[in-house]
PDB file of N, CA and C in Angstrom:
ATOM      1  N   MET A 105      -3.534  16.877  14.718  1.00 66.00           N
ATOM      2  CA  MET A 105      -2.917  15.877  13.863  1.00 66.00           C
ATOM      3  C   MET A 105      -3.712  15.804  12.556  1.00 66.00           C
ATOM      4  N   ALA A 106      -3.018  15.874  11.451  1.00 77.00           N
ATOM      5  CA  ALA A 106      -3.648  15.813  10.133  1.00 77.00           C
ATOM      6  C   ALA A 106      -3.845  14.361   9.710  1.00 77.00           C
ATOM      7  N   GLU A 107      -4.803  14.156   8.851  1.00 86.00           N
ATOM      8  CA  GLU A 107      -5.028  12.830   8.281  1.00 86.00           C
ATOM      9  C   GLU A 107      -4.727  12.872   6.798  1.00 86.00           C
ATOM     10  N   VAL A 108      -4.143  11.795   6.304  1.00 88.00           N
ATOM     11  CA  VAL A 108      -3.875  11.647   4.874  1.00 88.00           C
ATOM     12  C   VAL A 108      -4.446  10.314   4.424  1.00 88.00           C
ATOM     13  N   SER A 109      -4.723  10.204   3.146  1.00 90.00           N
ATOM     14  CA  SER A 109      -5.247   8.958   2.579  1.00 90.00           C
ATOM     15  C   SER A 109      -4.379   8.545   1.400  1.00 90.00           C
ATOM     16  N   TYR A 110      -4.175   7.250   1.277  1.00 92.00           N
ATOM     17  CA  TYR A 110      -3.400   6.703   0.166  1.00 92.00           C
ATOM     18  C   TYR A 110      -4.123   5.494  -0.413  1.00 92.00           C
ATOM     19  N   THR A 111      -3.946   5.287  -1.691  1.00 91.00           N
ATOM     20  CA  THR A 111      -4.432   4.070  -2.332  1.00 91.00           C
ATOM     21  C   THR A 111      -3.534   2.924  -1.888  1.00 91.00           C
ATOM     22  N   VAL A 112      -4.155   1.828  -1.482  1.00 94.00           N
ATOM     23  CA  VAL A 112      -3.433   0.653  -1.009  1.00 94.00           C
ATOM     24  C   VAL A 112      -3.836  -0.526  -1.895  1.00 94.00           C
ATOM     25  N   ILE A 113      -2.844  -1.314  -2.312  1.00 94.00           N
ATOM     26  CA  ILE A 113      -3.109  -2.461  -3.183  1.00 94.00           C
ATOM     27  C   ILE A 113      -2.912  -3.747  -2.382  1.00 94.00           C
ATOM     28  N   PHE A 114      -3.957  -4.567  -2.348  1.00 95.00           N
ATOM     29  CA  PHE A 114      -3.919  -5.861  -1.667  1.00 95.00           C
ATOM     30  C   PHE A 114      -3.855  -6.947  -2.729  1.00 95.00           C
ATOM     31  N   GLU A 115      -2.800  -7.751  -2.687  1.00 95.00           N
ATOM     32  CA  GLU A 115      -2.654  -8.844  -3.649  1.00 95.00           C
ATOM     33  C   GLU A 115      -2.562 -10.167  -2.893  1.00 95.00           C
ATOM     34  N   PRO A 116      -3.391 -11.142  -3.268  1.00 96.00           N
ATOM     35  CA  PRO A 116      -3.266 -12.459  -2.635  1.00 96.00           C
ATOM     36  C   PRO A 116      -1.854 -13.006  -2.901  1.00 96.00           C
ATOM     37  N   ASN A 117      -1.253 -13.608  -1.876  1.00 94.00           N
ATOM     38  CA  ASN A 117       0.074 -14.184  -2.082  1.00 94.00           C
ATOM     39  C   ASN A 117       0.023 -15.699  -1.990  1.00 94.00           C
ATOM     40  N   GLU A 118       1.148 -16.318  -2.315  1.00 92.00           N
ATOM     41  CA  GLU A 118       1.186 -17.784  -2.401  1.00 92.00           C
ATOM     42  C   GLU A 118       1.045 -18.476  -1.054  1.00 92.00           C
ATOM     43  N   ARG A 119       1.197 -17.741   0.040  1.00 89.00           N
ATOM     44  CA  ARG A 119       1.055 -18.330   1.373  1.00 89.00           C
ATOM     45  C   ARG A 119      -0.373 -18.239   1.891  1.00 89.00           C
ATOM     46  N   GLY A 120      -1.280 -17.716   1.073  1.00 93.00           N
ATOM     47  CA  GLY A 120      -2.678 -17.647   1.471  1.00 93.00           C
ATOM     48  C   GLY A 120      -3.080 -16.334   2.096  1.00 93.00           C
ATOM     49  N   GLY A 121      -2.136 -15.439   2.317  1.00 95.00           N
ATOM     50  CA  GLY A 121      -2.455 -14.139   2.892  1.00 95.00           C
ATOM     51  C   GLY A 121      -2.469 -13.071   1.816  1.00 95.00           C
ATOM     52  N   TYR A 122      -2.178 -11.839   2.225  1.00 97.00           N
ATOM     53  CA  TYR A 122      -2.190 -10.707   1.300  1.00 97.00           C
ATOM     54  C   TYR A 122      -0.904  -9.901   1.443  1.00 97.00           C
ATOM     55  N   THR A 123      -0.331  -9.528   0.313  1.00 97.00           N
ATOM     56  CA  THR A 123       0.791  -8.607   0.271  1.00 97.00           C
ATOM     57  C   THR A 123       0.221  -7.237  -0.051  1.00 97.00           C
ATOM     58  N   VAL A 124       0.687  -6.228   0.670  1.00 96.00           N
ATOM     59  CA  VAL A 124       0.136  -4.883   0.553  1.00 96.00           C
ATOM     60  C   VAL A 124       1.231  -3.914   0.121  1.00 96.00           C
ATOM     61  N   SER A 125       0.905  -3.062  -0.863  1.00 95.00           N
ATOM     62  CA  SER A 125       1.827  -2.015  -1.286  1.00 95.00           C
ATOM     63  C   SER A 125       1.066  -0.699  -1.398  1.00 95.00           C
ATOM     64  N   VAL A 126       1.826   0.387  -1.355  1.00 94.00           N
ATOM     65  CA  VAL A 126       1.256   1.729  -1.434  1.00 94.00           C
ATOM     66  C   VAL A 126       2.044   2.473  -2.510  1.00 94.00           C
ATOM     67  N   PRO A 127       1.480   2.629  -3.713  1.00 91.00           N
ATOM     68  CA  PRO A 127       2.228   3.233  -4.812  1.00 91.00           C
ATOM     69  C   PRO A 127       2.830   4.605  -4.503  1.00 91.00           C
ATOM     70  N   ALA A 128       2.174   5.407  -3.688  1.00 92.00           N
ATOM     71  CA  ALA A 128       2.675   6.756  -3.383  1.00 92.00           C
ATOM     72  C   ALA A 128       3.841   6.746  -2.399  1.00 92.00           C
ATOM     73  N   LEU A 129       4.096   5.603  -1.770  1.00 94.00           N
ATOM     74  CA  LEU A 129       5.167   5.502  -0.775  1.00 94.00           C
ATOM     75  C   LEU A 129       6.141   4.407  -1.215  1.00 94.00           C
ATOM     76  N   PRO A 130       7.111   4.761  -2.040  1.00 93.00           N
ATOM     77  CA  PRO A 130       8.030   3.766  -2.615  1.00 93.00           C
ATOM     78  C   PRO A 130       8.705   2.901  -1.554  1.00 93.00           C
ATOM     79  N   GLY A 131       8.705   1.611  -1.804  1.00 96.00           N
ATOM     80  CA  GLY A 131       9.361   0.669  -0.911  1.00 96.00           C
ATOM     81  C   GLY A 131       8.503   0.170   0.228  1.00 96.00           C
ATOM     82  N   LEU A 132       7.321   0.743   0.411  1.00 96.00           N
ATOM     83  CA  LEU A 132       6.460   0.298   1.495  1.00 96.00           C
ATOM     84  C   LEU A 132       5.722  -0.958   1.068  1.00 96.00           C
ATOM     85  N   VAL A 133       6.039  -2.058   1.733  1.00 97.00           N
ATOM     86  CA  VAL A 133       5.376  -3.337   1.478  1.00 97.00           C
ATOM     87  C   VAL A 133       5.179  -4.013   2.823  1.00 97.00           C
ATOM     88  N   THR A 134       4.004  -4.561   3.027  1.00 97.00           N
ATOM     89  CA  THR A 134       3.730  -5.322   4.244  1.00 97.00           C
ATOM     90  C   THR A 134       2.795  -6.456   3.861  1.00 97.00           C
ATOM     91  N   GLU A 135       2.389  -7.259   4.821  1.00 96.00           N
ATOM     92  CA  GLU A 135       1.465  -8.347   4.515  1.00 96.00           C
ATOM     93  C   GLU A 135       0.679  -8.746   5.752  1.00 96.00           C
ATOM     94  N   GLY A 136      -0.360  -9.533   5.524  1.00 96.00           N
ATOM     95  CA  GLY A 136      -1.180 -10.048   6.605  1.00 96.00           C
ATOM     96  C   GLY A 136      -1.772 -11.383   6.215  1.00 96.00           C
ATOM     97  N   ARG A 137      -2.088 -12.187   7.216  1.00 96.00           N
ATOM     98  CA  ARG A 137      -2.662 -13.516   6.942  1.00 96.00           C
ATOM     99  C   ARG A 137      -4.096 -13.427   6.449  1.00 96.00           C
ATOM    100  N   THR A 138      -4.813 -12.391   6.897  1.00 95.00           N
ATOM    101  CA  THR A 138      -6.183 -12.166   6.448  1.00 95.00           C
ATOM    102  C   THR A 138      -6.273 -10.751   5.874  1.00 95.00           C
ATOM    103  N   LEU A 139      -7.358 -10.458   5.185  1.00 95.00           N
ATOM    104  CA  LEU A 139      -7.537  -9.125   4.638  1.00 95.00           C
ATOM    105  C   LEU A 139      -7.597  -8.093   5.763  1.00 95.00           C
ATOM    106  N   GLU A 140      -8.283  -8.401   6.841  1.00 95.00           N
ATOM    107  CA  GLU A 140      -8.367  -7.473   7.974  1.00 95.00           C
ATOM    108  C   GLU A 140      -6.991  -7.240   8.595  1.00 95.00           C
ATOM    109  N   GLU A 141      -6.233  -8.307   8.794  1.00 97.00           N
ATOM    110  CA  GLU A 141      -4.883  -8.149   9.341  1.00 97.00           C
ATOM    111  C   GLU A 141      -4.011  -7.338   8.388  1.00 97.00           C
ATOM    112  N   ALA A 142      -4.155  -7.562   7.091  1.00 96.00           N
ATOM    113  CA  ALA A 142      -3.379  -6.808   6.105  1.00 96.00           C
ATOM    114  C   ALA A 142      -3.727  -5.317   6.165  1.00 96.00           C
ATOM    115  N   ARG A 143      -4.988  -4.992   6.394  1.00 96.00           N
ATOM    116  CA  ARG A 143      -5.399  -3.581   6.536  1.00 96.00           C
ATOM    117  C   ARG A 143      -4.728  -2.937   7.750  1.00 96.00           C
ATOM    118  N   VAL A 144      -4.752  -3.650   8.866  1.00 96.00           N
ATOM    119  CA  VAL A 144      -4.132  -3.134  10.088  1.00 96.00           C
ATOM    120  C   VAL A 144      -2.633  -2.959   9.882  1.00 96.00           C
ATOM    121  N   MET A 145      -1.990  -3.935   9.254  1.00 96.00           N
ATOM    122  CA  MET A 145      -0.556  -3.860   8.992  1.00 96.00           C
ATOM    123  C   MET A 145      -0.244  -2.689   8.067  1.00 96.00           C
ATOM    124  N   ALA A 146      -1.114  -2.455   7.076  1.00 96.00           N
ATOM    125  CA  ALA A 146      -0.908  -1.341   6.148  1.00 96.00           C
ATOM    126  C   ALA A 146      -1.002  -0.008   6.884  1.00 96.00           C
ATOM    127  N   GLN A 147      -1.993   0.145   7.743  1.00 96.00           N
ATOM    128  CA  GLN A 147      -2.122   1.390   8.508  1.00 96.00           C
ATOM    129  C   GLN A 147      -0.881   1.639   9.356  1.00 96.00           C
ATOM    130  N   ASP A 148      -0.405   0.603  10.022  1.00 96.00           N
ATOM    131  CA  ASP A 148       0.772   0.736  10.870  1.00 96.00           C
ATOM    132  C   ASP A 148       2.009   1.067  10.031  1.00 96.00           C
ATOM    133  N   ALA A 149       2.171   0.385   8.894  1.00 97.00           N
ATOM    134  CA  ALA A 149       3.336   0.626   8.033  1.00 97.00           C
ATOM    135  C   ALA A 149       3.321   2.047   7.473  1.00 97.00           C
ATOM    136  N   ILE A 150       2.150   2.524   7.066  1.00 95.00           N
ATOM    137  CA  ILE A 150       2.041   3.891   6.538  1.00 95.00           C
ATOM    138  C   ILE A 150       2.387   4.896   7.639  1.00 95.00           C
ATOM    139  N   ARG A 151       1.841   4.690   8.819  1.00 95.00           N
ATOM    140  CA  ARG A 151       2.124   5.595   9.943  1.00 95.00           C
ATOM    141  C   ARG A 151       3.627   5.642  10.233  1.00 95.00           C
ATOM    142  N   CYS A 152       4.275   4.489  10.289  1.00 95.00           N
ATOM    143  CA  CYS A 152       5.721   4.441  10.558  1.00 95.00           C
ATOM    144  C   CYS A 152       6.512   5.103   9.438  1.00 95.00           C
ATOM    145  N   TYR A 153       6.117   4.864   8.204  1.00 96.00           N
ATOM    146  CA  TYR A 153       6.787   5.463   7.040  1.00 96.00           C
ATOM    147  C   TYR A 153       6.725   6.984   7.144  1.00 96.00           C
ATOM    148  N   LEU A 154       5.532   7.515   7.411  1.00 95.00           N
ATOM    149  CA  LEU A 154       5.352   8.959   7.484  1.00 95.00           C
ATOM    150  C   LEU A 154       6.076   9.554   8.694  1.00 95.00           C
ATOM    151  N   GLU A 155       6.057   8.864   9.824  1.00 95.00           N
ATOM    152  CA  GLU A 155       6.787   9.344  11.002  1.00 95.00           C
ATOM    153  C   GLU A 155       8.283   9.434  10.703  1.00 95.00           C
ATOM    154  N   GLY A 156       8.807   8.453   9.960  1.00 96.00           N
ATOM    155  CA  GLY A 156      10.214   8.478   9.570  1.00 96.00           C
ATOM    156  C   GLY A 156      10.535   9.666   8.689  1.00 96.00           C
ATOM    157  N   LEU A 157       9.640   9.955   7.740  1.00 95.00           N
ATOM    158  CA  LEU A 157       9.853  11.110   6.873  1.00 95.00           C
ATOM    159  C   LEU A 157       9.881  12.399   7.691  1.00 95.00           C
ATOM    160  N   LEU A 158       8.917  12.548   8.595  1.00 94.00           N
ATOM    161  CA  LEU A 158       8.850  13.751   9.424  1.00 94.00           C
ATOM    162  C   LEU A 158      10.097  13.896  10.302  1.00 94.00           C
ATOM    163  N   LYS A 159      10.538  12.790  10.863  1.00 96.00           N
ATOM    164  CA  LYS A 159      11.734  12.801  11.710  1.00 96.00           C
ATOM    165  C   LYS A 159      12.959  13.266  10.920  1.00 96.00           C
ATOM    166  N   ASP A 160      13.016  12.871   9.646  1.00 97.00           N
ATOM    167  CA  ASP A 160      14.142  13.243   8.787  1.00 97.00           C
ATOM    168  C   ASP A 160      13.954  14.603   8.116  1.00 97.00           C
ATOM    169  N   GLY A 161      12.848  15.290   8.434  1.00 96.00           N
ATOM    170  CA  GLY A 161      12.596  16.598   7.847  1.00 96.00           C
ATOM    171  C   GLY A 161      12.121  16.558   6.404  1.00 96.00           C
ATOM    172  N   GLU A 162      11.637  15.404   5.975  1.00 95.00           N
ATOM    173  CA  GLU A 162      11.153  15.231   4.600  1.00 95.00           C
ATOM    174  C   GLU A 162       9.658  15.551   4.532  1.00 95.00           C
ATOM    175  N   PRO A 163       9.181  15.983   3.365  1.00 93.00           N
ATOM    176  CA  PRO A 163       7.753  16.265   3.230  1.00 93.00           C
ATOM    177  C   PRO A 163       6.923  14.981   3.152  1.00 93.00           C
ATOM    178  N   ILE A 164       5.673  15.093   3.547  1.00 92.00           N
ATOM    179  CA  ILE A 164       4.725  13.981   3.420  1.00 92.00           C
ATOM    180  C   ILE A 164       4.262  13.941   1.963  1.00 92.00           C
ATOM    181  N   PRO A 165       4.439  12.799   1.284  1.00 92.00           N
ATOM    182  CA  PRO A 165       4.026  12.713  -0.121  1.00 92.00           C
ATOM    183  C   PRO A 165       2.515  12.860  -0.289  1.00 92.00           C
ATOM    184  N   GLU A 166       2.137  13.559  -1.336  1.00 87.00           N
ATOM    185  CA  GLU A 166       0.731  13.620  -1.721  1.00 87.00           C
ATOM    186  C   GLU A 166       0.515  12.562  -2.788  1.00 87.00           C
ATOM    187  N   GLU A 167      -0.638  11.973  -2.750  1.00 84.00           N
ATOM    188  CA  GLU A 167      -0.927  10.954  -3.754  1.00 84.00           C
ATOM    189  C   GLU A 167      -1.325  11.624  -5.054  1.00 84.00           C
ATOM    190  N   GLY A 168      -0.671  11.233  -6.122  1.00 75.00           N
ATOM    191  CA  GLY A 168      -1.028  11.746  -7.435  1.00 75.00           C
ATOM    192  C   GLY A 168      -2.214  10.973  -7.988  1.00 75.00           C
ATOM    193  N   VAL A 169      -2.573  11.278  -9.181  1.00 70.00           N
ATOM    194  CA  VAL A 169      -3.666  10.562  -9.834  1.00 70.00           C
ATOM    195  C   VAL A 169      -3.175   9.170 -10.197  1.00 70.00           C
ATOM    196  N   ILE A 170      -3.916   8.180  -9.794  1.00 69.00           N
ATOM    197  CA  ILE A 170      -3.562   6.804 -10.120  1.00 69.00           C
ATOM    198  C   ILE A 170      -4.562   6.290 -11.137  1.00 69.00           C
ATOM    199  N   LEU A 171      -4.043   5.870 -12.257  1.00 71.00           N
ATOM    200  CA  LEU A 171      -4.891   5.291 -13.289  1.00 71.00           C
ATOM    201  C   LEU A 171      -4.765   3.780 -13.198  1.00 71.00           C
ATOM    202  N   GLN A 172      -5.882   3.132 -13.228  1.00 73.00           N
ATOM    203  CA  GLN A 172      -5.874   1.684 -13.163  1.00 73.00           C
ATOM    204  C   GLN A 172      -6.804   1.160 -14.233  1.00 73.00           C
ATOM    205  N   GLU A 173      -6.297   0.230 -15.011  1.00 77.00           N
ATOM    206  CA  GLU A 173      -7.139  -0.374 -16.032  1.00 77.00           C
ATOM    207  C   GLU A 173      -6.619  -1.764 -16.335  1.00 77.00           C
ATOM    208  N   LYS A 174      -7.471  -2.567 -16.880  1.00 77.00           N
ATOM    209  CA  LYS A 174      -7.067  -3.898 -17.338  1.00 77.00           C
ATOM    210  C   LYS A 174      -6.803  -3.805 -18.825  1.00 77.00           C
ATOM    211  N   ILE A 175      -5.727  -4.434 -19.256  1.00 81.00           N
ATOM    212  CA  ILE A 175      -5.380  -4.438 -20.673  1.00 81.00           C
ATOM    213  C   ILE A 175      -5.476  -5.868 -21.164  1.00 81.00           C
ATOM    214  N   ARG A 176      -6.214  -6.059 -22.225  1.00 86.00           N
ATOM    215  CA  ARG A 176      -6.417  -7.387 -22.815  1.00 86.00           C
ATOM    216  C   ARG A 176      -5.294  -7.659 -23.811  1.00 86.00           C
ATOM    217  N   VAL A 177      -4.677  -8.826 -23.697  1.00 86.00           N
ATOM    218  CA  VAL A 177      -3.583  -9.221 -24.571  1.00 86.00           C
ATOM    219  C   VAL A 177      -3.862 -10.609 -25.125  1.00 86.00           C
ATOM    220  N   ALA A 178      -3.697 -10.771 -26.439  1.00 84.00           N
ATOM    221  CA  ALA A 178      -3.874 -12.086 -27.058  1.00 84.00           C
ATOM    222  C   ALA A 178      -2.602 -12.898 -26.843  1.00 84.00           C
ATOM    223  N   VAL A 179      -2.782 -14.136 -26.425  1.00 89.00           N
ATOM    224  CA  VAL A 179      -1.653 -15.037 -26.208  1.00 89.00           C
ATOM    225  C   VAL A 179      -1.731 -16.140 -27.255  1.00 89.00           C
ATOM    226  N   PRO A 180      -0.638 -16.375 -27.991  1.00 87.00           N
ATOM    227  CA  PRO A 180      -0.663 -17.428 -29.009  1.00 87.00           C
ATOM    228  C   PRO A 180      -1.000 -18.776 -28.385  1.00 87.00           C
ATOM    229  N   ALA A 181      -1.830 -19.528 -29.077  1.00 79.00           N
ATOM    230  CA  ALA A 181      -2.238 -20.845 -28.570  1.00 79.00           C
ATOM    231  C   ALA A 181      -1.210 -21.893 -28.899  1.00 79.00           C
TER     232      ALA A 181
END
């Protein structure tokens, strides 16, 4: 069994937990009440997503280069 790695984004949500997305896997979103639970949910969601692709005969996506930066914007007072 091969292993793959993906960048995962954890964002605090309004319910106090975390919403998780995976940019390389469009439409994959999950969440957890704690950061640890969100990690477990992300692993499970990624595994299910990839199993679905394999079942449908689709290729496993490779993660491209992800650029991340903060952009400063002036807001009128």
